[in-house]
Each structure stands twice: as C-alpha cells, then as structure tokens.
C-alpha cells in the first residue's frame, strides 16, 4: 500500500497512531507538530534516517517482524554512488543506479513505514525526530485516518531506537564562490547539472571564433579535488570527449581541456605509491592537465585562483579561467548531526561525525546508533564501511530481540557497553576488502584485500574489468545490475548519449 508519504510493505492494517491530544483538524493548521507513535505497541520502534548505503543495507537485513520499522528520507530511492561519476556523461544512465525505497521495503516480512521527509531535528530527551514532509502531495482523506503527512507538514516521530544514516554533505571549506559557481557530485541532480553545464559550454564555445579567449575559457573544465570522486569524474569526462564528442563535434574536441587540481603532492592518496604513480601517468597520457600541490582558494564566476607550492618552497598564484567547475574536495557533517553534537555532552568534542562505541551506539545515549558517513568510528567514509556497519547492526538488533528484557535493561542502563558485553554482543569489526578507482581510457587501479591480507594490487585494462565485475557485484538489486550491464553493452555498440536536457 502506498499512501501519501507512507508505505506499508505488507497488507497489514494501518497501525501508526497520531497522539489525539496533540492536535485535530486539518494538518495544515497544526500549531504544534503531531507526534506519531508507530505500529504495534508490543514491538519497539526503530526509526532509520536516510535511504543511502547505511540505511538501506540496515533495512535489508533487519528483522522487521521484531520491530516497527520506520524509514525517513527526503530521497525516495537508494543511490549506488560508486557509479555516479559515470552518469554526467551517460556511461551509465542515472536511473540504472537508482532503486526505489519501495523495492527494498516490499521484500520485508513485517511492516515498513516510509516517510518521504527530511529529519530536521533529533530530540534525544523525548525520543522523537522532527520531520518535515518533502512530498508536495496533499492527502484527500480526512486527517483522522491519515497517518501520512501533508505537503510540507512538520511532525514528530516517536522512536525506541534511532539509526542515523544521513551521510554527509560536500565540504567547501568556506572557500568563497564555490557554492555559487561550482557543481558537486553527490546526488543525481548534481550529475544532471554537470552534464547540462558542460554541453552548454561546448555549444556556446562552438559559436565563437577559434582565437577568442572566451572560447578557450568555455572549453576549460576544472575538477578540484584529486580524491576518487574527482579522478573518476575527470576520467569519465575525458572518455566522453575522446570517444563520443569527437564524432559529434570534431571541429572543437581537441580544444577541450580538463584540468584536475589537487592540494596534496599525489592524487588518490589512499592507494600505495606504485598505483598513484600509475594513475598520474594515465591521467596525463589521456590529456588531463594534472596540477598537484595546488590548492584552490577563491572561486569567481569565470575563473578561480589557485596557489601552487613550487619545489623551492615558494608559492605561485595562478588565475585559471573555466567554463565548468566540478568541486570534489570531500565531505563534512550535516547540520542535523552537528546540532546533535551540542545536545549530548559526550559529543561536544565531535567534529567529523557522531562518536560511537564499539557497538556503534552513539556515546552518551543508550538508544541512538550511527552508521556510515555521519558516524565517527575512525574508519574512512566509504560505502564499504557503511554497508558492513549496517549488516553488523542488523545482527545486533536480531540478537537483542531474543534476549529476555534486554530492551528494558538497556533503557535504564547507565553503562550500555557493559550490558552489550555481558550479553555476548561482539564489537563491530571492519574488514577492509580493498579500494578501486576508475581512471578513464578503460584503465583502473585496484588493491583487493581481506583485512590486512592483500590479494591483488595493480592497474590497467585487466583491472578495469575487475573493477566492473566487482562494482556490479556490489549493486544492491538485480534490476540495477541488469540495467548497468545493459548500459555498458549499449555504449560498446552505439556510444554514449549525453543530451543536455535529460
Ligand atoms: P549516503 O549513502 O550518502 O546516504 C545518506 C542518505 O540520507 C540519503 O538517502 C539522503 O537523502 C538522506 N538524508 C540526507 N539528509 C537527511 C535528513 N535530514 N533526514 C533524513 N534523511 C536524510 N564508497 C565506496 O566504498 N566505494 C566507491 O566506489 C564509492 N564511490 C563514490 C562515488 C561518489 C561520487 C561519491 C559521492 C561517494 C562514493 N563513495 C564510495 C562513498 C559512499 O557513497 C559513501 O561513503 C556512502 O554513501 C555513505 O553511506 P551513508 O549511508 O552514510 O550515506
Ligand atoms: P576525498 O576527501 O577523498 O578527496 C578530496 C581531495 O580534495 C583531497 O585529496 C584533498 O587534498 C583535495 N582538496 C581539498 N581541498 C582542496 C582545495 N581547496 N584545492 C585542491 N584540492 C583540495 O573526497 P572524495 O573524492 O569526494 O571522496 C569522499 C569519500 O568517498 C572518500 O572516503 C572516498 O574514499 C570515497 N569514495 C570512494 C570511491 C572509490 O572507492 N572509488 C569513489 C568516490 C568516493
């Protein structure tokens, strides 16, 4: 049943209850937000925030017959981020890496309620999350039977356990001009924006004479940040230029220049030196202008200012005109999370994410768990980490549901760590399975491991196929796997289609 922003995965009757004393009448006239108690009272309510790697992996594995599961996210689909850099140029279609929340919820044995809403505040003292509906659909049913939200309605969801998995947001380090003029690559609309801006810049440049400096500016595409997002995006754009744009616009293609700027001396610094050197060689061979030891400090609408550290220690300042700017310098916590830092004394020192204990329980609480990029567990902010944390936590939830009185004991416990240990719940252990990155020109680098044991480390065309096989195997649904393979097959025969307006 899909009702408004609410989704129940089985044919069970609606069980969410609206606190009657809070309000009545049309939702749009509520003075105080409604408080919504979810589902059957004999089962604890687990509210999950997000629909990304952490949240959806947890949803997939949690035993929903033991809990009332509520998922809250403004994005009604899961996004397979590892292939997002392939989207702006159409190597992979955006829809191929999106999987609706409903597909995952429908596979659960118990009920799952989904709110297409943004969590705006977490209130640990009264165990509620304030949410604001993201849907612009209003219910036509009377308010008394409607447990979904009206457009823009604010409500509070009561929880017994909260799993925060809202990820992080792009970090601009406060550099002026980035928000206004740069494109990030974090979500689907970002991919569309890059494509639109890039093709528009090429079309505009095509109308200008060859020696016009404005033509050169428009055809300069700058990517800032030589981490995996920046490198993969630069590589994909260069592929599009070399393999497809060449046939559409042969007169202009040689003039397009991609510039990749990285503040550190090397790109992809999570890889060993042998692989980063190989990556730099491939990037330079494919005509990407790689500028390392160069930090961007200011962005204007048509140029940016970068400072390069020279070998003699001096600093050289350069003005780099650009037509399109992609900004990929890493992430910072969302305001929902930084606000929570202030509400929990044990989190006052937190800055990168919620500090969690070995069971992923947020320090200073006994009912909030954090997974993925919004957690600080001294691990890198990757899908791999978020996925493993979510799998672990779902097992913990299964286990504690079988221990008599565990929920009650945890509620009153002042030492939750001890309670977990006494009940034989093992700490989370991350097993690093390696890192992979696509470089462009059908070359990738990979370091495949199992914990501290390394199985493969290399770069090149063979690694590119390894990269493809492993990425397809990581996709969370068969439907998406099929679509991605179909996209790759399609471009092998017909090339990419990257229309500006799609
Ligand atoms: P996310 O997956 O970002 O999910 C966050 C969710 O929270 C989203 O659904 C969002 O809509 C939702 N949300 C946001 N705000 C709110 C709110 N206020 N209330 C409720 N919900 C909210 N990692 C790898 O391991 N391998 C890779 O190859 C790889 N490639 C990547 C490529 C790109 C382009 C990017 C950007 C990242 C890549 N990563 C990769 C990193 C990986 O995507 C993240 O580490 C991972 O997504 C973290 O999972 P998460 O669940 O914490 O956050
Ligand atoms: P990142 O944090 O890994 O890299 C950002 C880069 O930008 C850094 O190298 C930094 O030195 C540089 N930088 C910062 N400020 C700068 C400035 N002003 N000027 C120039 N350079 C500047 O960020 P990224 O690539 O977005 O990745 C985020 C997370 O997602 C990482 O944990 C990464 O491992 C993961 N990821 C993994 C992928 C993969 O495994 N293939 C692909 C994409 C992301």
PDB file of C-alpha atoms in Angstrom, residues 170-173 175 178-179 182-185 194 222-225 229-230 295-299 304 325-330:
ATOM      1  CA  UNK A 170      30.073  18.382   0.273  1.00  0.00           C
ATOM      2  CA  UNK A 171      32.701  20.421   2.056  1.00  0.00           C
ATOM      3  CA  UNK A 172      33.701  23.744   0.549  1.00  0.00           C
ATOM      4  CA  UNK A 173      35.982  24.639   3.493  1.00  0.00           C
ATOM      5  CA  UNK A 175      36.110  28.929   0.163  1.00  0.00           C
ATOM      6  CA  UNK A 178      32.278  27.525  -4.505  1.00  0.00           C
ATOM      7  CA  UNK A 179      28.595  27.174  -3.525  1.00  0.00           C
ATOM      8  CA  UNK A 182      30.778  25.019  -8.533  1.00  0.00           C
ATOM      9  CA  UNK A 183      28.989  21.731  -9.213  1.00  0.00           C
ATOM     10  CA  UNK A 184      29.258  18.960  -6.627  1.00  0.00           C
ATOM     11  CA  UNK A 185      28.876  15.275  -7.442  1.00  0.00           C
ATOM     12  CA  UNK A 194      27.312  18.887 -14.682  1.00  0.00           C
ATOM     13  CA  UNK A 222      38.205  22.265 -13.963  1.00  0.00           C
ATOM     14  CA  UNK A 223      37.832  19.474 -11.413  1.00  0.00           C
ATOM     15  CA  UNK A 224      39.018  20.418  -7.913  1.00  0.00           C
ATOM     16  CA  UNK A 225      39.984  17.519  -5.622  1.00  0.00           C
ATOM     17  CA  UNK A 229      35.384  11.371  -6.891  1.00  0.00           C
ATOM     18  CA  UNK A 230      37.487  13.987  -8.707  1.00  0.00           C
ATOM     19  CA  UNK A 295      45.094  24.480  -3.644  1.00  0.00           C
ATOM     20  CA  UNK A 296      42.160  26.499  -4.859  1.00  0.00           C
ATOM     21  CA  UNK A 297      41.499  29.426  -2.530  1.00  0.00           C
ATOM     22  CA  UNK A 298      38.870  31.526  -4.309  1.00  0.00           C
ATOM     23  CA  UNK A 299      36.264  30.998  -6.993  1.00  0.00           C
ATOM     24  CA  UNK A 304      39.417  30.617  -9.921  1.00  0.00           C
ATOM     25  CA  UNK A 325      33.809  23.765 -12.329  1.00  0.00           C
ATOM     26  CA  UNK A 326      33.368  20.422 -10.546  1.00  0.00           C
ATOM     27  CA  UNK A 327      34.118  20.588  -6.816  1.00  0.00           C
ATOM     28  CA  UNK A 328      35.074  17.292  -5.160  1.00  0.00           C
ATOM     29  CA  UNK A 329      37.086  18.074  -2.038  1.00  0.00           C
ATOM     30  CA  UNK A 330      35.410  15.695   0.413  1.00  0.00           C
TER      31      UNK A 330
END
